[in-house]
Amino acid sequence: MPPISTPQTQLSLTPMGGVGAQVGQAPHPGNNSISLGLLLDFLVQKTYHELSVLGELLPRKMDMERKIEIVKFARSTRQAFVRLLALVKWASSAAKVDKCAAISAFLDQQSLLFVDTADMMARMARENLVNARLPNFSLPCAVDVLTTGCYRRLPTCIKEKIVPPDPITSNEKASVLQRLNQIIQHRLVTSELPPTLVNLTIAEGRAKFHVPQEFEATLTLMGDDPAIPWRLLNIDILVSDPDTGDGKVLVHSMQVNYIHQLVQSRLFSDEKPLTDMYNCLHVFCQSLQLEVLNSQAQRLIRERWGEHVMIEKYMAGQCLTLAYWRAQSFGNDGKQEKYTLSVGIDSSDAAKPLQVNHEPPLPTEEAEHVNQAIRCDRLSIERLLVETVLVRSKIKLQELQTVLQRDLIFTKSTIEGTPALLYLPIVEPCSPAEYLTVSVDLQTGVLQPNIAHCETSLLEEIEECLNSDPSKLASFQYIATLRTLILMEHCKQSVQLLPVRCWEKLPLVAVSGEHPLNKLSSKRLYLQLMRHSSYYIVVDFKNKGPHQDEIEARYHLMRVRSASFYDQSNVTMDMTSTSEADTAETYLAPLSLLAIDPKGCIHGPDTYAPVKQDSNAYKRKLMSVGSSLKRQRYSTHCEYFQSELAHIVAMCDARIPYITLCEELTNANIPYQGVQVEAEGVGLVLRICELPAVEGVTAETNKALASSLLDCSFRLQPRGHGPWQVQLAFGNCPLSSTAPREQGSTRSVYLTYEAGSVVPVLKPFLLDWKAINRLYQPFLQLAEIISDPSQPMFRHVEVRSFNYQKLTLAYGKDKTSTMTVLVDPRDGRYRLLWGVVGASSTANCHVIVQHQLTQEFNEHQNLVRLISVLCETQSALQAICKLPTMPLLGATQQPQPVLMFSLLPQSSTHIRVVFRNTYCLDIHICKGKNTVSIRDGAYSMFDIMKVVDGFTPAAGLKAFLEMFVDESQLRRRSVSEDDNPPSPITMESSSDNFLPMQHSVPSPMNARVTGSGFAHPMTPPTATTSNPATPASPHTSVLSNQPYSMSPGPSGYPLASPPSIAAPSPSGVMLGTPSPALGAGSPGHPYHAPSPGTLHAVPSPAQMHSPATGPFISPQSITESQTAHSPFTNMGLAMASPGTRNWPASPSMPGPSPVGRYGVAHSPGTAMTHSPGSSGINQQQGTPQATVPRPQPRILPHRSWAAAVPTILSHENLHKLFTPAPPPGVSGGTTSHMCSPIERFLGCVYLMRRCLNRQLQAYGETIHLTHIPVNEHGVTQFKSESLIYRITQNPTTMQTLQLQVNPHPDCKDPWSHDELQVLEKFFETKVGCPPYKYNAMVAFVRLLGAPTRILKDCIQLLRLELLPDRTLKWTIQWCLTIPPSAPPLAPVGTSAVVIKNKILFFIQLTRIGLTVPQGQEPQTVVIPILHDIQSNTTQHADLRNSPVTPSMHSVQNMMKRFNELYTNKTDCTIFAAVKDLMANLVIPH
């Protein structure tokens, strides 16, 4: 039954997807569409094919035909692409047509498939399936395949026709080849072979003959019959050209075939076939070798050797002749020399290899060595030529060596190396670079000398001598010149590491012919000492010995100076050379030339010279003694080092500074000893016999210091290379110190100065010596007092150190403060340095007045007096130093930081303390009383009614200071005295605690009284001059008898500061009779009268022209140093008549006239009393006076200038005033801010007067606050629309501010007592407290002026700050000033509350309730809140163009959500919005 066949082509189905599925595929049968990409691909391939065909066919056609074909191609291609373009345009606009066509085609295809399927099934049923039968199964074939895996029933003819027969086996092949080898070996044994063919091998039935550098031939036999000729299998020509052939084959294959045929024909016909084969190949290879050598020679001449080599003759196949060293035309005998090299075939025996001939002939051994170059594996004419030249060079050097050994009998030369070099030693010992090396130029054959450190011109002369007549080398002194140059180079290398510069020539001016410099040899070396530029070491060299083979070096020290001209006749050098253009001076004139003995330098007391057994080897003469060349060149000994030159340089460098020093000492007439070598040669020293006396110092000081000076020596450290060191040894110090290093009997002072020839040494030393004398003078004065234990100063001062350059003293009760006194040598002024030692926790308090103390000490130069001032002022200055001086931001209305306190010292006892550049305290330290006087520095010292520009009087300062007055030491002022403060007289001066008692100036009141028993009136007794407002004026009769002049001057008292007043007598106080030394105008008098006329006379207004120098108001007694302590020293103030209120607190001030109070005016100079309790009787001298009516008591008004009068405080109370402490009544806690009382007081006054009042007066209407005037002092009252505010200063302590808030009577909105207490508490703890920020007060005042409904919400926020709610997530802090972490809406530190149409304020939220790791701060965020009053909305204040942080983004979203959800629009939304933030805000980390 035939198999069923199914037409597979009819069952293929078209994939669904339309046209799009057929893109990029070949068109299917029955489909009329084609892919556009495929069409474009076909078109491009067709165009490329046509273009390729044109590229191959057009070059074969004529020009016109090519043009026609190109035009046809362009036209057809253009038409095709135009059609394609049209098709593309149509296809892009026929999307719907394509879609419909695709649908139609798909439907037609589906219909066709159904029809074809039905037709095929019907056909199969009718035709195929009717006769279908199964075939018979082939069981044998199946069994074979399944069992054996192969089919063996194919016909045998297939194997016979296709499969080849099996090859012979390897054993059969080996046996055949072995038999053939035996046949070849037998034929070779029985044949005649040339001698050169003995190098052969028989293998694999072949005989291979190998001739090196010529050929290799392979032969075999075709049978064992002796008549069968040799069969030539292969020929390899071994001749090659590795230099010029680039590895290419030299013989063409056609030539090889021709030679193969020729040799095979010889093998067939000749009787000696192998000999004929060798002769034929040998001749051909030798001709080829000559041709290769010729081509190499031509290339060698063209590329490298040039005209130095020439091909004289070349005969192809015979010989090649080269001529070299063509420059050597004539020899020593004048005959022409010709050097040739010939390579050719031996005419007598052609079987020999190429032969080499030399002209002139070479020795046999050298010739054999050279000829090996042509017979090596590499055929090279250059190698043959180089080998020949090397042998020729060695022969030529041997001839030169023979000549030199004959002429230079003391010099032994050697020839070594390849190429050969002749080494001629010049000096002994000789380094490898110092041999005269003679070589032969390989190309020209010229002898070339070479040696280091030699000029080119000299080498050219030696070269000419060697090539013309070598015997003249010694007679022309060339060897001696070379020795001199090498020795000069030895000297240069020996001083490379020394501080010198080498010059072979110097621009010296012309000198006379008899000058020692002209007697030196022309070969010189100048060594300039770098540290001493005007000194040179001149080294000249001289030939010695019978054969001039020895050189002697001589040394001289030359001193030069700069010259302004140059002798052209002395020009022997190239001034444009780079090495000599660096000379410091253009022209030099030699001043002196001193010969130096090298033996004395080497064997001096400070020089160590090792002893050598062989002294001849270390002589200065350089002998030409021969030794082994290898031992000379490879010795570890440093051949070039000249030890004696190094010793001379070191000696000159060390001793020249002493020469300059000796000249300075001689010019200064200072006796000195010579330069000496210290023990064991450690160095040089110059000792001074006597130092000069110093001007400006007492003779006793000069004598005492000179007697204590034991030694003064100058040294250069280290070893003359470093700075000068001067050692001063002193003995018998008048005062011992506590320093451990200063406990010996002698003390050494070391002074260091810069060393150099330009810098003088003696001048700075004399300045230091003067400084030592100036310091020694006050030290002697101090030693007289401090060495006595009975003196009070012994307990307060201790000498810590005294090294004659500075004096260190420890002073004070615990002696922890130190003062160092030293003298500046530059200007001779004293310098004071301050420090602390021991357990002191603060710096030295006298640092603040260091400039004033230095100035005063430079004027009086009295250490005892200075120490007295230090001990008296230490306690007060320690208290002043406790004031904080750090800057504070936001303390004022300015954006810049302001210092809390500024200390402005006026003198050592007068300091001004400025608080925030506004208030000023004038502090005077009273000498010897442990008290200070403090006044308001804002008032003028000359007129208390005038205020100093830039300062503001501190209200209530007088009352505040009175709280710290020590009642046990100073009496309480009476009411009348408080009303009429005392005049600015000086306080009583007591005896100094440390200085001896000083005599006070006699008072004018101690003058002789008149006959009536009354003192002279201070005012002329006229009817018109009895007004107490008129200043007192001494009578002319009195002035004529007084010991002072009319005008201010040194002999009289300063008008601005009355003289000292002696202490009151105890009898005067008890009995009511004052001492004559105590006037009624003194504050210490029991019946004090406020009059400026104290116990001295005051000139009349007509005679008073200008005040004397000195403080106008001073609480101190006038001493010698008062002028120096005054801040107005040498000011030269011009003062008007004293009648115009120039005496503070005097009767010239406005107030009730004494005439109205007492009925009669008394002279200020009398001892009348103004006290209401006075009896009106003058008790002086027991003389009764007129009775004065008693005035009526009255209420005293407040005086703003009361603080201008000094207030006396003890040092203990001053410490209380300036020491930081908690607020009064607060023992500790969060409200305890450590602050000094004076800072609290001034801060309260600053906020009250400077800030609050200004805000109310300037911006009251803007901030909706109205100022309410009150008559009470220290009270500020204002009101808003619903509240009345009263801010007062605590009358008890005057250190705190208190706010009292009361509701307005007309207020409609009720205020709870709790809300008012929150405001008061917040003010006391956050606003009116340290650090007393100006902008914080401004922000709080603005907040008080807010509308009532807004203020109440703000009070709720303040309550949350004062009483935090722990149930919330965050705690709140109201920011009165803008913190640094706030958004940049305004500068940091400015006021953080702004109220206009909208309200802007800042709050800071701090996260609570979370565990914070140790060392990490809790999470905080500063939020600017903006509240719109009209719309009653509260939102986050955003800044334009500012980056939004995650915390800001969270706050903005929460406040937006709050504004959307909050529905109660009647109440203010500030508190509700902020509390929502505190309860729900979450900020990502």
PDB file of N, CA and C in Angstrom, residues 338-405:
ATOM      1  N   LYS A 338      98.190  55.131   3.717  1.00  0.00           N
ATOM      2  CA  LYS A 338      96.930  54.726   3.124  1.00  0.00           C
ATOM      3  C   LYS A 338      96.473  53.449   3.785  1.00  0.00           C
ATOM      4  N   TYR A 339      95.274  53.497   4.370  1.00  0.00           N
ATOM      5  CA  TYR A 339      94.713  52.353   5.070  1.00  0.00           C
ATOM      6  C   TYR A 339      93.586  51.790   4.219  1.00  0.00           C
ATOM      7  N   THR A 340      93.778  50.513   3.758  1.00  0.00           N
ATOM      8  CA  THR A 340      92.786  49.862   2.903  1.00  0.00           C
ATOM      9  C   THR A 340      92.444  48.504   3.479  1.00  0.00           C
ATOM     10  N   LEU A 341      91.297  48.008   3.000  1.00  0.00           N
ATOM     11  CA  LEU A 341      90.776  46.712   3.410  1.00  0.00           C
ATOM     12  C   LEU A 341      90.199  46.050   2.164  1.00  0.00           C
ATOM     13  N   SER A 342      90.712  44.851   1.809  1.00  0.00           N
ATOM     14  CA  SER A 342      90.287  44.161   0.581  1.00  0.00           C
ATOM     15  C   SER A 342      89.674  42.819   0.945  1.00  0.00           C
ATOM     16  N   VAL A 343      88.534  42.493   0.305  1.00  0.00           N
ATOM     17  CA  VAL A 343      87.841  41.219   0.478  1.00  0.00           C
ATOM     18  C   VAL A 343      87.637  40.646  -0.926  1.00  0.00           C
ATOM     19  N   GLY A 344      88.137  39.383  -1.173  1.00  0.00           N
ATOM     20  CA  GLY A 344      87.999  38.803  -2.507  1.00  0.00           C
ATOM     21  C   GLY A 344      88.149  37.295  -2.493  1.00  0.00           C
ATOM     22  N   ILE A 345      88.049  36.711  -3.691  1.00  0.00           N
ATOM     23  CA  ILE A 345      88.159  35.270  -3.886  1.00  0.00           C
ATOM     24  C   ILE A 345      89.616  34.921  -4.142  1.00  0.00           C
ATOM     25  N   ASP A 346      90.033  33.861  -3.510  1.00  0.00           N
ATOM     26  CA  ASP A 346      91.420  33.433  -3.677  1.00  0.00           C
ATOM     27  C   ASP A 346      91.591  32.875  -5.098  1.00  0.00           C
ATOM     28  N   SER A 347      92.495  33.514  -5.854  1.00  0.00           N
ATOM     29  CA  SER A 347      92.675  33.093  -7.255  1.00  0.00           C
ATOM     30  C   SER A 347      93.393  31.761  -7.378  1.00  0.00           C
ATOM     31  N   SER A 348      94.211  31.424  -6.363  1.00  0.00           N
ATOM     32  CA  SER A 348      94.950  30.163  -6.426  1.00  0.00           C
ATOM     33  C   SER A 348      94.072  28.969  -6.082  1.00  0.00           C
ATOM     34  N   ASP A 349      93.143  29.156  -5.194  1.00  0.00           N
ATOM     35  CA  ASP A 349      92.267  28.052  -4.783  1.00  0.00           C
ATOM     36  C   ASP A 349      90.854  28.615  -4.643  1.00  0.00           C
ATOM     37  N   ALA A 350      90.049  28.335  -5.649  1.00  0.00           N
ATOM     38  CA  ALA A 350      88.682  28.889  -5.623  1.00  0.00           C
ATOM     39  C   ALA A 350      87.827  28.258  -4.563  1.00  0.00           C
ATOM     40  N   ALA A 351      88.251  27.102  -4.032  1.00  0.00           N
ATOM     41  CA  ALA A 351      87.428  26.445  -3.015  1.00  0.00           C
ATOM     42  C   ALA A 351      87.528  27.113  -1.655  1.00  0.00           C
ATOM     43  N   LYS A 352      88.516  27.955  -1.472  1.00  0.00           N
ATOM     44  CA  LYS A 352      88.650  28.638  -0.184  1.00  0.00           C
ATOM     45  C   LYS A 352      87.557  29.698  -0.007  1.00  0.00           C
ATOM     46  N   PRO A 353      87.269  30.053   1.280  1.00  0.00           N
ATOM     47  CA  PRO A 353      86.295  31.157   1.492  1.00  0.00           C
ATOM     48  C   PRO A 353      86.916  32.497   1.137  1.00  0.00           C
ATOM     49  N   LEU A 354      86.141  33.562   1.325  1.00  0.00           N
ATOM     50  CA  LEU A 354      86.620  34.914   1.004  1.00  0.00           C
ATOM     51  C   LEU A 354      87.819  35.267   1.862  1.00  0.00           C
ATOM     52  N   GLN A 355      88.821  35.901   1.233  1.00  0.00           N
ATOM     53  CA  GLN A 355      90.046  36.268   1.899  1.00  0.00           C
ATOM     54  C   GLN A 355      90.067  37.780   2.159  1.00  0.00           C
ATOM     55  N   VAL A 356      90.679  38.180   3.292  1.00  0.00           N
ATOM     56  CA  VAL A 356      90.766  39.590   3.702  1.00  0.00           C
ATOM     57  C   VAL A 356      92.233  39.973   3.717  1.00  0.00           C
ATOM     58  N   ASN A 357      92.560  41.128   3.105  1.00  0.00           N
ATOM     59  CA  ASN A 357      93.920  41.663   3.059  1.00  0.00           C
ATOM     60  C   ASN A 357      93.906  43.085   3.622  1.00  0.00           C
ATOM     61  N   HIS A 358      94.962  43.446   4.420  1.00  0.00           N
ATOM     62  CA  HIS A 358      95.075  44.762   5.062  1.00  0.00           C
ATOM     63  C   HIS A 358      96.307  45.469   4.549  1.00  0.00           C
ATOM     64  N   GLU A 359      96.176  46.754   4.394  1.00  0.00           N
ATOM     65  CA  GLU A 359      97.293  47.605   3.963  1.00  0.00           C
ATOM     66  C   GLU A 359      97.285  48.861   4.814  1.00  0.00           C
ATOM     67  N   PRO A 360      98.287  49.160   5.622  1.00  0.00           N
ATOM     68  CA  PRO A 360      99.495  48.384   5.883  1.00  0.00           C
ATOM     69  C   PRO A 360      99.155  47.052   6.542  1.00  0.00           C
ATOM     70  N   PRO A 361     100.033  46.097   6.420  1.00  0.00           N
ATOM     71  CA  PRO A 361      99.720  44.768   6.968  1.00  0.00           C
ATOM     72  C   PRO A 361      99.607  44.820   8.490  1.00  0.00           C
ATOM     73  N   LEU A 362      98.760  43.975   8.996  1.00  0.00           N
ATOM     74  CA  LEU A 362      98.574  43.838  10.435  1.00  0.00           C
ATOM     75  C   LEU A 362      99.407  42.691  10.944  1.00  0.00           C
ATOM     76  N   PRO A 363      99.736  42.695  12.208  1.00  0.00           N
ATOM     77  CA  PRO A 363     100.412  41.514  12.768  1.00  0.00           C
ATOM     78  C   PRO A 363      99.552  40.268  12.582  1.00  0.00           C
ATOM     79  N   THR A 364     100.216  39.139  12.615  1.00  0.00           N
ATOM     80  CA  THR A 364      99.547  37.882  12.286  1.00  0.00           C
ATOM     81  C   THR A 364      98.385  37.598  13.235  1.00  0.00           C
ATOM     82  N   GLU A 365      98.630  37.781  14.536  1.00  0.00           N
ATOM     83  CA  GLU A 365      97.568  37.471  15.497  1.00  0.00           C
ATOM     84  C   GLU A 365      96.383  38.407  15.324  1.00  0.00           C
ATOM     85  N   GLU A 366      96.671  39.696  15.187  1.00  0.00           N
ATOM     86  CA  GLU A 366      95.585  40.644  15.021  1.00  0.00           C
ATOM     87  C   GLU A 366      94.852  40.422  13.709  1.00  0.00           C
ATOM     88  N   ALA A 367      95.593  40.034  12.658  1.00  0.00           N
ATOM     89  CA  ALA A 367      94.957  39.790  11.365  1.00  0.00           C
ATOM     90  C   ALA A 367      94.021  38.598  11.440  1.00  0.00           C
ATOM     91  N   GLU A 368      94.471  37.521  12.117  1.00  0.00           N
ATOM     92  CA  GLU A 368      93.597  36.366  12.260  1.00  0.00           C
ATOM     93  C   GLU A 368      92.328  36.733  13.042  1.00  0.00           C
ATOM     94  N   HIS A 369      92.511  37.565  14.069  1.00  0.00           N
ATOM     95  CA  HIS A 369      91.336  37.975  14.865  1.00  0.00           C
ATOM     96  C   HIS A 369      90.367  38.817  14.041  1.00  0.00           C
ATOM     97  N   VAL A 370      90.903  39.676  13.206  1.00  0.00           N
ATOM     98  CA  VAL A 370      90.046  40.524  12.381  1.00  0.00           C
ATOM     99  C   VAL A 370      89.351  39.707  11.314  1.00  0.00           C
ATOM    100  N   ASN A 371      90.059  38.726  10.688  1.00  0.00           N
ATOM    101  CA  ASN A 371      89.477  37.949   9.610  1.00  0.00           C
ATOM    102  C   ASN A 371      88.322  37.080  10.071  1.00  0.00           C
ATOM    103  N   GLN A 372      88.246  36.798  11.364  1.00  0.00           N
ATOM    104  CA  GLN A 372      87.126  36.011  11.868  1.00  0.00           C
ATOM    105  C   GLN A 372      85.802  36.757  11.755  1.00  0.00           C
ATOM    106  N   ALA A 373      85.855  38.068  11.615  1.00  0.00           N
ATOM    107  CA  ALA A 373      84.622  38.844  11.518  1.00  0.00           C
ATOM    108  C   ALA A 373      83.865  38.553  10.241  1.00  0.00           C
ATOM    109  N   ILE A 374      84.601  38.178   9.130  1.00  0.00           N
ATOM    110  CA  ILE A 374      83.930  37.918   7.874  1.00  0.00           C
ATOM    111  C   ILE A 374      83.456  36.479   7.783  1.00  0.00           C
ATOM    112  N   ARG A 375      83.948  35.617   8.668  1.00  0.00           N
ATOM    113  CA  ARG A 375      83.610  34.208   8.627  1.00  0.00           C
ATOM    114  C   ARG A 375      82.616  33.799   9.714  1.00  0.00           C
ATOM    115  N   CYS A 376      82.040  34.730  10.335  1.00  0.00           N
ATOM    116  CA  CYS A 376      81.078  34.421  11.400  1.00  0.00           C
ATOM    117  C   CYS A 376      79.703  34.190  10.791  1.00  0.00           C
ATOM    118  N   ASP A 377      78.748  33.989  11.649  1.00  0.00           N
ATOM    119  CA  ASP A 377      77.400  33.698  11.181  1.00  0.00           C
ATOM    120  C   ASP A 377      76.705  34.910  10.575  1.00  0.00           C
ATOM    121  N   ARG A 378      77.221  36.077  10.834  1.00  0.00           N
ATOM    122  CA  ARG A 378      76.584  37.296  10.348  1.00  0.00           C
ATOM    123  C   ARG A 378      77.528  37.985   9.378  1.00  0.00           C
ATOM    124  N   LEU A 379      77.131  38.062   8.142  1.00  0.00           N
ATOM    125  CA  LEU A 379      77.952  38.692   7.115  1.00  0.00           C
ATOM    126  C   LEU A 379      77.751  40.205   7.187  1.00  0.00           C
ATOM    127  N   SER A 380      78.822  40.958   7.625  1.00  0.00           N
ATOM    128  CA  SER A 380      78.684  42.408   7.823  1.00  0.00           C
ATOM    129  C   SER A 380      80.006  43.058   7.498  1.00  0.00           C
ATOM    130  N   ILE A 381      80.013  43.979   6.538  1.00  0.00           N
ATOM    131  CA  ILE A 381      81.212  44.739   6.207  1.00  0.00           C
ATOM    132  C   ILE A 381      81.544  45.751   7.307  1.00  0.00           C
ATOM    133  N   GLU A 382      80.500  46.235   8.015  1.00  0.00           N
ATOM    134  CA  GLU A 382      80.754  47.223   9.084  1.00  0.00           C
ATOM    135  C   GLU A 382      81.469  46.564  10.251  1.00  0.00           C
ATOM    136  N   ARG A 383      81.089  45.335  10.565  1.00  0.00           N
ATOM    137  CA  ARG A 383      81.771  44.650  11.661  1.00  0.00           C
ATOM    138  C   ARG A 383      83.224  44.396  11.314  1.00  0.00           C
ATOM    139  N   LEU A 384      83.455  43.997  10.066  1.00  0.00           N
ATOM    140  CA  LEU A 384      84.841  43.803   9.634  1.00  0.00           C
ATOM    141  C   LEU A 384      85.623  45.099   9.714  1.00  0.00           C
ATOM    142  N   LEU A 385      85.001  46.209   9.319  1.00  0.00           N
ATOM    143  CA  LEU A 385      85.691  47.504   9.332  1.00  0.00           C
ATOM    144  C   LEU A 385      85.959  47.960  10.766  1.00  0.00           C
ATOM    145  N   VAL A 386      84.977  47.763  11.662  1.00  0.00           N
ATOM    146  CA  VAL A 386      85.160  48.194  13.053  1.00  0.00           C
ATOM    147  C   VAL A 386      86.242  47.381  13.734  1.00  0.00           C
ATOM    148  N   GLU A 387      86.249  46.056  13.506  1.00  0.00           N
ATOM    149  CA  GLU A 387      87.304  45.235  14.097  1.00  0.00           C
ATOM    150  C   GLU A 387      88.669  45.665  13.607  1.00  0.00           C
ATOM    151  N   THR A 388      88.736  46.000  12.341  1.00  0.00           N
ATOM    152  CA  THR A 388      90.019  46.457  11.784  1.00  0.00           C
ATOM    153  C   THR A 388      90.434  47.769  12.427  1.00  0.00           C
ATOM    154  N   VAL A 389      89.490  48.701  12.571  1.00  0.00           N
ATOM    155  CA  VAL A 389      89.821  50.011  13.145  1.00  0.00           C
ATOM    156  C   VAL A 389      90.215  49.867  14.613  1.00  0.00           C
ATOM    157  N   LEU A 390      89.552  48.983  15.361  1.00  0.00           N
ATOM    158  CA  LEU A 390      89.912  48.789  16.760  1.00  0.00           C
ATOM    159  C   LEU A 390      91.349  48.292  16.889  1.00  0.00           C
ATOM    160  N   VAL A 391      91.726  47.370  16.041  1.00  0.00           N
ATOM    161  CA  VAL A 391      93.105  46.863  16.096  1.00  0.00           C
ATOM    162  C   VAL A 391      94.076  47.954  15.689  1.00  0.00           C
ATOM    163  N   ARG A 392      93.719  48.719  14.649  1.00  0.00           N
ATOM    164  CA  ARG A 392      94.579  49.833  14.240  1.00  0.00           C
ATOM    165  C   ARG A 392      94.719  50.855  15.363  1.00  0.00           C
ATOM    166  N   SER A 393      93.610  51.146  16.127  1.00  0.00           N
ATOM    167  CA  SER A 393      93.659  52.133  17.206  1.00  0.00           C
ATOM    168  C   SER A 393      94.568  51.671  18.329  1.00  0.00           C
ATOM    169  N   LYS A 394      94.485  50.426  18.693  1.00  0.00           N
ATOM    170  CA  LYS A 394      95.339  49.929  19.761  1.00  0.00           C
ATOM    171  C   LYS A 394      96.807  49.989  19.366  1.00  0.00           C
ATOM    172  N   ILE A 395      97.093  49.682  18.116  1.00  0.00           N
ATOM    173  CA  ILE A 395      98.482  49.768  17.647  1.00  0.00           C
ATOM    174  C   ILE A 395      98.974  51.204  17.686  1.00  0.00           C
ATOM    175  N   LYS A 396      98.113  52.140  17.329  1.00  0.00           N
ATOM    176  CA  LYS A 396      98.508  53.547  17.317  1.00  0.00           C
ATOM    177  C   LYS A 396      98.745  54.057  18.734  1.00  0.00           C
ATOM    178  N   LEU A 397      97.894  53.631  19.693  1.00  0.00           N
ATOM    179  CA  LEU A 397      98.088  54.057  21.081  1.00  0.00           C
ATOM    180  C   LEU A 397      99.351  53.448  21.665  1.00  0.00           C
ATOM    181  N   GLN A 398      99.698  52.227  21.262  1.00  0.00           N
ATOM    182  CA  GLN A 398     100.931  51.626  21.746  1.00  0.00           C
ATOM    183  C   GLN A 398     102.133  52.414  21.262  1.00  0.00           C
ATOM    184  N   GLU A 399     102.093  52.890  20.039  1.00  0.00           N
ATOM    185  CA  GLU A 399     103.181  53.735  19.538  1.00  0.00           C
ATOM    186  C   GLU A 399     103.278  55.028  20.345  1.00  0.00           C
ATOM    187  N   LEU A 400     102.101  55.650  20.674  1.00  0.00           N
ATOM    188  CA  LEU A 400     102.111  56.875  21.479  1.00  0.00           C
ATOM    189  C   LEU A 400     102.621  56.590  22.883  1.00  0.00           C
ATOM    190  N   GLN A 401     102.262  55.450  23.475  1.00  0.00           N
ATOM    191  CA  GLN A 401     102.724  55.109  24.813  1.00  0.00           C
ATOM    192  C   GLN A 401     104.240  54.988  24.844  1.00  0.00           C
ATOM    193  N   THR A 402     104.788  54.447  23.823  1.00  0.00           N
ATOM    194  CA  THR A 402     106.251  54.325  23.758  1.00  0.00           C
ATOM    195  C   THR A 402     106.914  55.691  23.769  1.00  0.00           C
ATOM    196  N   VAL A 403     106.341  56.636  23.027  1.00  0.00           N
ATOM    197  CA  VAL A 403     106.911  57.989  22.986  1.00  0.00           C
ATOM    198  C   VAL A 403     106.784  58.677  24.335  1.00  0.00           C
ATOM    199  N   LEU A 404     105.636  58.540  24.986  1.00  0.00           N
ATOM    200  CA  LEU A 404     105.419  59.217  26.269  1.00  0.00           C
ATOM    201  C   LEU A 404     106.296  58.635  27.371  1.00  0.00           C
ATOM    202  N   GLN A 405     106.502  57.330  27.376  1.00  0.00           N
ATOM    203  CA  GLN A 405     107.360  56.739  28.391  1.00  0.00           C
ATOM    204  C   GLN A 405     108.816  57.159  28.218  1.00  0.00           C
TER     205      GLN A 405
END
